[in-house]
Short mmCIF file of C-alpha atoms in Angstrom, two decimals:
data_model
loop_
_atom_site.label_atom_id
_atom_site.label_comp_id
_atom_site.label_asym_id
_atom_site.label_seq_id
_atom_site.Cartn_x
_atom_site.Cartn_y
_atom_site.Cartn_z
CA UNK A 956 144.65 8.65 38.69
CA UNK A 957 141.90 8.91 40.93
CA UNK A 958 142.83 7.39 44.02
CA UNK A 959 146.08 9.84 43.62
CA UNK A 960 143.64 12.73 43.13
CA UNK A 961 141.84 11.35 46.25
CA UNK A 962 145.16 11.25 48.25
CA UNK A 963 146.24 14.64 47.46
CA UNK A 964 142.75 16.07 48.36
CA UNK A 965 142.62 14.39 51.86
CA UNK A 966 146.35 15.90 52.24
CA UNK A 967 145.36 19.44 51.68
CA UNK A 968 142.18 18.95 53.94
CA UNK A 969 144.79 17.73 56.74
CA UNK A 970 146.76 20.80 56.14
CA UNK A 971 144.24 23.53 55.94
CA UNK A 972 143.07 21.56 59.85
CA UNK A 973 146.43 22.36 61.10
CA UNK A 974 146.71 25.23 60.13
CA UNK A 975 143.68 26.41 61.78
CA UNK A 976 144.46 24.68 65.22
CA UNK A 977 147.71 26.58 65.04
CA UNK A 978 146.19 30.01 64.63
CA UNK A 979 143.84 29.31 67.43
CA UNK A 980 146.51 28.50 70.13
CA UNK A 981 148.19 31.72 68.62
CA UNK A 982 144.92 33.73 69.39
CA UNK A 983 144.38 32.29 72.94
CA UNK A 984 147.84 33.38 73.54
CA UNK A 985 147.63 37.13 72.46
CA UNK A 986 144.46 36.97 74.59
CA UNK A 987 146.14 35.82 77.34
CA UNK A 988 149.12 38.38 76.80
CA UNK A 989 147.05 41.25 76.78
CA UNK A 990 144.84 40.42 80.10
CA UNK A 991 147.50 39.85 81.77
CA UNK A 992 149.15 43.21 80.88
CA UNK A 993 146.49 44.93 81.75
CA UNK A 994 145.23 43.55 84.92
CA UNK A 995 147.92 45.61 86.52
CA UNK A 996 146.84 48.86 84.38
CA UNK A 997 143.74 48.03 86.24
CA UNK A 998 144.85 46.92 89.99
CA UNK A 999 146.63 50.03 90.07
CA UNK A 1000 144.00 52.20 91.05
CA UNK A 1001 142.49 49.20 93.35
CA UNK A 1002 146.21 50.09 95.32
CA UNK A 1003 145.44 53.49 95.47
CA UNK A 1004 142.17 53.74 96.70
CA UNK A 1005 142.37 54.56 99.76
CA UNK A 1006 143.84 57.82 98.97
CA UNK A 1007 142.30 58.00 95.50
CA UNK A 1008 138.56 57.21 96.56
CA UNK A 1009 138.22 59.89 99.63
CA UNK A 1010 137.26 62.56 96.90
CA UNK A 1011 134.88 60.19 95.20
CA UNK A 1012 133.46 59.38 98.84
CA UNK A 1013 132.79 63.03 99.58
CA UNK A 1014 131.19 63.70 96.09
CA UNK A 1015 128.85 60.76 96.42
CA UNK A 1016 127.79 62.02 99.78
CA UNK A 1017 127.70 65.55 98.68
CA UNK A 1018 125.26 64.43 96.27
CA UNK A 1019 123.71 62.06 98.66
CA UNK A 1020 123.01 64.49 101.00
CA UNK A 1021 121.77 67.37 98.74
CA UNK A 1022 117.74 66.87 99.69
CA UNK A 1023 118.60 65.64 103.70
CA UNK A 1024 118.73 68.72 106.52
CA UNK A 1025 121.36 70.62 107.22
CA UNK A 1026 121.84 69.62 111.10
CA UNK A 1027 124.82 72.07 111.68
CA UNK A 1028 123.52 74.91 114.15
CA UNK A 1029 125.76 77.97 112.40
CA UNK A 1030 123.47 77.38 109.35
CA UNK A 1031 120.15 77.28 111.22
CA UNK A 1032 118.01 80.26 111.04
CA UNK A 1033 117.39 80.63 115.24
CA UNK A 1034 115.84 83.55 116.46
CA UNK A 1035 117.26 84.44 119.97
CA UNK A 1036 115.20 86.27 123.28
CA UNK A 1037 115.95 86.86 126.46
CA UNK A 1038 114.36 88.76 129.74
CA UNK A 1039 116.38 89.73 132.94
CA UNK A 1040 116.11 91.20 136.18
CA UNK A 1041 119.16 92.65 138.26
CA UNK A 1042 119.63 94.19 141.61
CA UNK A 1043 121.82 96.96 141.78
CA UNK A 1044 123.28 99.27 143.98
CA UNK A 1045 122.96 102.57 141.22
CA UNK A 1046 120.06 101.95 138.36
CA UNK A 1047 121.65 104.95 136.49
CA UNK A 1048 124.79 103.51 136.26
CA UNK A 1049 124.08 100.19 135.15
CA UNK A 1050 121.61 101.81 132.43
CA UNK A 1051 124.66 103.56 131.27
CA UNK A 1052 127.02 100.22 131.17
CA UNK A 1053 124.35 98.35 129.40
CA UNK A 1054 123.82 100.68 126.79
CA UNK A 1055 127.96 101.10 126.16
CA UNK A 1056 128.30 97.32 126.13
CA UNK A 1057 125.53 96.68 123.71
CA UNK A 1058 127.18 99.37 121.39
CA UNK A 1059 130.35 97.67 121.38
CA UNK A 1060 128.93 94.81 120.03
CA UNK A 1061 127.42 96.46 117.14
CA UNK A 1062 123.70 96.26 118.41
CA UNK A 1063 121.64 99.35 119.75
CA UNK A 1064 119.23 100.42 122.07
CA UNK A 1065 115.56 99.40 120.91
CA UNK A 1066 113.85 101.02 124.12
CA UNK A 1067 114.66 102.54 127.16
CA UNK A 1068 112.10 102.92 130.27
CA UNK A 1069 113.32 104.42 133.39
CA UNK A 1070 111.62 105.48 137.07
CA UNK A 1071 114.02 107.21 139.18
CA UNK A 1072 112.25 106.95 142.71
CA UNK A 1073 114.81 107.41 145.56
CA UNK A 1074 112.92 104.43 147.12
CA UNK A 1075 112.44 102.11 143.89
CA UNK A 1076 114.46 103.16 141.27
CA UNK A 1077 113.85 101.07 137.89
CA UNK A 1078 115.29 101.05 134.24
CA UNK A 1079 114.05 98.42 132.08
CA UNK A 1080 116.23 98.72 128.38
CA UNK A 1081 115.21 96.69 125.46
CA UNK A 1082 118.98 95.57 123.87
CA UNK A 1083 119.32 94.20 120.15
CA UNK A 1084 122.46 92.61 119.94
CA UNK A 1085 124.02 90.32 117.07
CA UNK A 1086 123.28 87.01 117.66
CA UNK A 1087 126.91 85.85 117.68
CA UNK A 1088 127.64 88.21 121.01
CA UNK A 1089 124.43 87.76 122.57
CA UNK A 1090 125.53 84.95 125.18
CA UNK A 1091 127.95 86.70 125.75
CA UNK A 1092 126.09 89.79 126.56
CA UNK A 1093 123.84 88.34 128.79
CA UNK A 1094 126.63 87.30 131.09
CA UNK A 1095 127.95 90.08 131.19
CA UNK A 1096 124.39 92.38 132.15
CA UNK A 1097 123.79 89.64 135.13
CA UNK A 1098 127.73 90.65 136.54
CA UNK A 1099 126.19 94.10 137.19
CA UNK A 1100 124.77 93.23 140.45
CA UNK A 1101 122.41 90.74 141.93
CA UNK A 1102 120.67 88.47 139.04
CA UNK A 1103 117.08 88.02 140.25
CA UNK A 1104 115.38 86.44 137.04
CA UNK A 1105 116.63 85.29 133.80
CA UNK A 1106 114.36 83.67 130.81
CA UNK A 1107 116.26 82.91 127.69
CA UNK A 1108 113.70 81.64 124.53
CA UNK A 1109 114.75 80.50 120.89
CA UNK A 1110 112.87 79.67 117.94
CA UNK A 1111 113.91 77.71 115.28
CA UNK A 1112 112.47 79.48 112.00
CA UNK A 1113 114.67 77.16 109.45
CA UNK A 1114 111.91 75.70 107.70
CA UNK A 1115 109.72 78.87 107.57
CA UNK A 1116 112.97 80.51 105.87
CA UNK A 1117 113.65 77.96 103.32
CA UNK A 1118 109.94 77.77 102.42
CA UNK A 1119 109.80 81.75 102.46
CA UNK A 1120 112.87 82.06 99.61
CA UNK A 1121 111.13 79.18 97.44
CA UNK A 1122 108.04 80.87 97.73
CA UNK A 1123 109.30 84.09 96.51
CA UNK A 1124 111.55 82.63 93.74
CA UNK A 1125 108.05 81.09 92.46
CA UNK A 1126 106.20 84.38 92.91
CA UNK A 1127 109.02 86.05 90.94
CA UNK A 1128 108.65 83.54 88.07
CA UNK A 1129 105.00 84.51 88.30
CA UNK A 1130 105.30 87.93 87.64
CA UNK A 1131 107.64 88.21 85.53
CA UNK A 1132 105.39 85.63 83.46
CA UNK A 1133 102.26 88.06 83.86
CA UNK A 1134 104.66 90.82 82.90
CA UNK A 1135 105.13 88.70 79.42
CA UNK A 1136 101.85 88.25 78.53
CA UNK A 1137 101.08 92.15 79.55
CA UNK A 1138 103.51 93.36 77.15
CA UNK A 1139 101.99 91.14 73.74
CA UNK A 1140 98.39 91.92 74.87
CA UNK A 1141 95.98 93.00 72.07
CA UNK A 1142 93.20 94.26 73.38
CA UNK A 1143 91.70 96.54 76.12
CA UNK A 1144 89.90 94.29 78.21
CA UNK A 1145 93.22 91.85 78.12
CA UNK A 1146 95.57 94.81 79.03
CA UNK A 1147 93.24 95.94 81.90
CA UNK A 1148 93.19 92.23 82.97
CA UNK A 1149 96.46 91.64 82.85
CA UNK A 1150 97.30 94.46 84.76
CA UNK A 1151 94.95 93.72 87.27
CA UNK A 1152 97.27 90.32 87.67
CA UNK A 1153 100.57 91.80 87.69
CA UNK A 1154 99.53 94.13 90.77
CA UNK A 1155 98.25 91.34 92.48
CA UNK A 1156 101.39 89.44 91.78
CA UNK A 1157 103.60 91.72 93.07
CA UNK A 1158 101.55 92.49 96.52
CA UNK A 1159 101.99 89.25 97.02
CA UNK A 1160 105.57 89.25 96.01
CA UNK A 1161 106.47 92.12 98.34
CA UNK A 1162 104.38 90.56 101.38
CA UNK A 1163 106.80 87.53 100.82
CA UNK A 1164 109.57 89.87 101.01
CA UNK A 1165 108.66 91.90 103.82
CA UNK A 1166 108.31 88.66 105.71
CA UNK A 1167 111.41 87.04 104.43
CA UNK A 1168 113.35 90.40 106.08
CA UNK A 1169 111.16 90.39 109.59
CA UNK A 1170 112.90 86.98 109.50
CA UNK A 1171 116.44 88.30 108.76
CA UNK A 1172 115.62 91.21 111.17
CA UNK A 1173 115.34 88.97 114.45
CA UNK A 1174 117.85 86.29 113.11
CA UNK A 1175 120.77 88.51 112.83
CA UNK A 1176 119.76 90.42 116.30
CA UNK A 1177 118.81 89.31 118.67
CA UNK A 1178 117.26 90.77 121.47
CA UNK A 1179 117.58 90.96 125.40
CA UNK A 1180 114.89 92.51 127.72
CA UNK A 1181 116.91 93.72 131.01
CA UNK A 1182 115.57 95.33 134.08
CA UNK A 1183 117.78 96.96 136.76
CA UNK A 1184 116.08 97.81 139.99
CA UNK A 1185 117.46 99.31 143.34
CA UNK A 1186 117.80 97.78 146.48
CA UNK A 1187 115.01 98.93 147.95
CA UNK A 1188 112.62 96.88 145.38
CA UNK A 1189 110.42 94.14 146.20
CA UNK A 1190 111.11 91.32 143.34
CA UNK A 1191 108.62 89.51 141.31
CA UNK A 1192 110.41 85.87 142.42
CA UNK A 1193 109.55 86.91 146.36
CA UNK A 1194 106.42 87.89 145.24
CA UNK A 1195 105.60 84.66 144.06
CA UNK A 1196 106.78 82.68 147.27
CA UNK A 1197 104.66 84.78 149.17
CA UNK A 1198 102.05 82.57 150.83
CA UNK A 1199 98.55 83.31 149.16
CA UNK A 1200 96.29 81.99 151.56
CA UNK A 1201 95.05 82.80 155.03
CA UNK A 1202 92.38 84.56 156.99
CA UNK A 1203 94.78 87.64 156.40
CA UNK A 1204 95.40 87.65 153.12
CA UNK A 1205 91.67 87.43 152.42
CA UNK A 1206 91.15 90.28 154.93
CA UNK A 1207 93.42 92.61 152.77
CA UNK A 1208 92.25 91.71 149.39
CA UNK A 1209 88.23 92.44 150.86
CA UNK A 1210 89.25 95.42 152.06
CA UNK A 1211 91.50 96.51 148.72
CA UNK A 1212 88.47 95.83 147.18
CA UNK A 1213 86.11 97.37 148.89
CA UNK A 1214 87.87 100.27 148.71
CA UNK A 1215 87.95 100.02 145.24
CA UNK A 1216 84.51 100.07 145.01
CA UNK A 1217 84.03 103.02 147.48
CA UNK A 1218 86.27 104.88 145.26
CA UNK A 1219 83.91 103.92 142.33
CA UNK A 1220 80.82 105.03 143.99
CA UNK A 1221 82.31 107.81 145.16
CA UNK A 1222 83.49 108.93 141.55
CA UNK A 1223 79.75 108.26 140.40
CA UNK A 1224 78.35 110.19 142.68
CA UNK A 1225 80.00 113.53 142.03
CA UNK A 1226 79.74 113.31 138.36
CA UNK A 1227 76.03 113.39 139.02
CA UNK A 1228 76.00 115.76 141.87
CA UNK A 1229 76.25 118.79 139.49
CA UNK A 1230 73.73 117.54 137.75
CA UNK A 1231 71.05 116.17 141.33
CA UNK A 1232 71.89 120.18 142.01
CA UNK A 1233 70.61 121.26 138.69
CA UNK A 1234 67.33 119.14 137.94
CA UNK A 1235 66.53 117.67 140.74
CA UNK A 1236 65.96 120.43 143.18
CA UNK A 1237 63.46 122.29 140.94
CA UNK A 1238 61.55 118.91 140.30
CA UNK A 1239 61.24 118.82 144.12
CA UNK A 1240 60.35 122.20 144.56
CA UNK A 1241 57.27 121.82 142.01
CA UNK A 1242 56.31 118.52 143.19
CA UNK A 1243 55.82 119.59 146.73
CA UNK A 1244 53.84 122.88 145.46
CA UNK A 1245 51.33 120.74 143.31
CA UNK A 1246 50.48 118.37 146.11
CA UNK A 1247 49.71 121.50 148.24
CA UNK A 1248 47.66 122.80 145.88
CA UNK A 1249 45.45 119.36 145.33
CA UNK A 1250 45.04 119.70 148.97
CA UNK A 1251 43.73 123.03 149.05
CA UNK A 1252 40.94 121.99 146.29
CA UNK A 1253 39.61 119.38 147.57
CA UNK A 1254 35.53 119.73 148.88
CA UNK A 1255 34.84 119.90 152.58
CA UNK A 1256 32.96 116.86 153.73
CA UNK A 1257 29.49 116.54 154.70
CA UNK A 1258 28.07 117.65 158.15
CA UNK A 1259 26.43 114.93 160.23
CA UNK A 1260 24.03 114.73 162.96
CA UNK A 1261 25.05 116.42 166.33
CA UNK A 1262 25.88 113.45 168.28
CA UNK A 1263 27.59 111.96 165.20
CA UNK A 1264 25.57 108.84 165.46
CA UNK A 1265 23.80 107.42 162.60
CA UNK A 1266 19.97 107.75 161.97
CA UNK A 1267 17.33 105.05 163.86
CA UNK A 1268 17.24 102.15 162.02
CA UNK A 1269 13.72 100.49 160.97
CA UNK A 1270 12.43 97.04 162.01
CA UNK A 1271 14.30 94.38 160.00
CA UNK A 1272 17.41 96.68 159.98
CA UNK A 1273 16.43 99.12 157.05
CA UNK A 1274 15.91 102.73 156.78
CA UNK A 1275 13.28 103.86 159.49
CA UNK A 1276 9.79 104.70 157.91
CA UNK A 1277 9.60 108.46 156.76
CA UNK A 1278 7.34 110.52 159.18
CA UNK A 1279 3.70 110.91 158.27
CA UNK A 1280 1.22 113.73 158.13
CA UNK A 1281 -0.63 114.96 161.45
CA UNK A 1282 -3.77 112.89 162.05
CA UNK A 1283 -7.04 114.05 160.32
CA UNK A 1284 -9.79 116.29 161.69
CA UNK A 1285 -13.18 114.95 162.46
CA UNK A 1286 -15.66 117.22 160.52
CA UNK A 1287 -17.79 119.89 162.82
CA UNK A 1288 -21.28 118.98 163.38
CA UNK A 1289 -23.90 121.66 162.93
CA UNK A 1290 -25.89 122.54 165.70
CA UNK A 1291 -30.04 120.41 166.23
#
C-alpha cells in the first residue's frame, strides 16, 4: 500500500513538471508573437524619417538656438550715415531734386544751408531717409553731377538695443513693485519714502525710454549729409593734394599771419585811442606844468670868487691860516 502510494505521488510530481515546461514554451511563444508584431509598428516611423524628422530637426534647433545671436542683417539694429560732396552745374536745382527725392522715399529734410555766390555757390542739405532706401538714395544724389567725396559710416547698436529693452522691462517690474508697497503703506514717514522711490524709479524708467527711442530714431532713418557746390569751387580733395611745403608756402602763411596780427594790434589800438584822447592828454598836460613849476622854485646857487678859482690852499694841503691882527705898537717913551 505504500509503495503504490509512493508510485502515484512520483506520477503526479511528473505531471505537474510537464505541465509547467509546456506553459513556458507557450509563454516564450506569445512573447515572441507580439515582438515581432510590433517591430514593424515601430520601424515604421524609422521609414519615414526622413520626411517625418525635418520638423523635429527644426524644433530642436529652434530651441537650440534660442540664447545664440541672431546673425541675419534685416534683424540687426544698424544705424546708417553718410557725407557727400557733388559738383554741379546749378546748386539750386540740385537742392530742389534732392529734397523731392528724399520725400518720395518717405524721409524729410533735417537741415538745409545754402550760399548763393555767383562765383561759389553752395547748398549743403542734411537728408533723413528710411534705412531701406538709403543706398539707394545715395546713388542717386552722386548722378546729379560730379561726385567729389563720399563717406558712408554704420554702427552696429544690436547689443545696446537688446540690453536697453531688458533693462527697461526690469525697471518696469521695479516700479510697479514700489508702486505695491506705496499703496499698503502705514505710516507717514513710509509713504513719503516710498514716494521718494517711485519718482526715482520712474526717472530712471523714462531715461531708459528716451534712449531706447534715440535708438529707434536713427535706426529707422537714416541720414545723408550732401553738399552741392558750383563749378567754380575749389574742393576739399584738391585741397588736400596741394603740396604743403616750400619756401613759398611758408612765405604766405608768415605773411597771413602777420597780417593777422597787424589786424589785432590795429583793433587794440583804437579801442584805446578814445580812451589815450581822454586821460592821457590831461595827465600830460599837468605833468609837464608841475615839473615847470619845481624848476621855478628851486634856490639860486652860491656866488664864487671872481676868477672862479678856489681859495689858496695852506701848507700840507688844508685850509690856508685865517689872517691875523695888524702888528702891535711899541709904547711912546716920555721925554728925559
Amino acid at each position: 500500500m505504500t509503495l503504490r502510494t509512493a508510485g502515484t505521488g512520483a506520477r503526479a510530481l511528473a505531471a505537474m513538471g510537464l505541465a509547467a515546461l509546456l506553459l513556458a514554451g507557450c509563454g516564450a511563444a506569445d512573447r515572441d508573437g507580439s515582438s515581432a508584431g510590433s517591430a514593424p509598428q515601430e520601424k515604421a516611423p524609422a521609414q519615414g524619417a526622413p520626411g517625418g524628422a525635418a520638423p523635429d530637426r527644426d524644433a530642436a534647433a529652434g530651441q537650440a538656438g534660442t540664447g545664440a545671436a541672431d546673425l541675419r542683417v534685416d534683424q540687426r539694429a544698424i544705424i546708417y550715415t553718410g557725407t557727400m560732396r557733388v559738383q554741379v552745374d546749378d546748386v539750386e536745382a540740385a537742392a530742389r531734386r534732392a529734397v523731392a527725392a528724399v520725400t518720395a522715399t518717405g524721409g524729410f529734410v533735417g537741415g538745409d544751408q545754402r550760399r548763393s555766390v555767383s562765383a561759389s555757390a553752395q547748398a549743403e542739405l542734411e537728408l533723413r531717409v528710411p534705412a531701406a532706401k538709403f543706398t539707394a538714395l545715395v546713388d542717386e544724389l552722386a548722378t546729379y553731377g560730379r561726385q567729389q567725396r563720399r563717406e558712408i559710416r554704420t554702427q552696429d547698436v544690436t547689443e545696446e538695443t537688446v540690453d536697453l529693452d531688458a533693462r527697461i522691462t526690469t525697471q518696469r517690474a521695479r516700479v510697479d513693485s514700489a508702486r505695491r508697497l506705496l499703496a499698503r503703506a502705514d505710516t507717514v514717514a513710509e509713504l513719503v519714502s516710498l514716494e521718494n522711490e517711485v519718482s526715482r524709479r520712474e526717472a530712471d524708467l523714462a531715461s531708459l525710454e528716451a534712449k531706447k527711442r534715440r535708438l529707434a530714431d536713427l535706426t529707422a532713418l537714416s541720414t545723408v549729409t550732401v553738399t552741392f557746390v558750383g563749378r567754380d569751387a575749389s574742393t576739399a580733395d584738391d585741397e588736400q593734394a596741394e603740396d604743403r611745403t616750400g619756401f613759398m608756402v611758408g612765405l604766405r602763411g608768415g605773411w597771413t599771419v602777420f597780417l593777422a596780427s597787424m589786424g589785432v594790434l590795429l583793433t587794440v589800438l583804437g579801442a584805446l585811442l578814445p580812451w589815450l584822447l581822454l586821460i592821457g592828454v590831461p595827465v600830460t598836460v599837468a605833468v609837464v606844468l608841475l615839473r615847470r613849476r619845481r624848476r621855478q622854485r628851486r634856490p639860486a646857487p652860491p656866488v664864487g670868487p671872481v676868477g672862479g678859482g678856489h681859495p689858496p690852499m695852506g701848507p700840507g694841503g688844508g685850509h690856508p691860516p685865517a689872517p691875523s691882527g695888524p702888528p702891535p705898537v711899541p709904547a711912546t717913551r716920555s721925554a728925559p
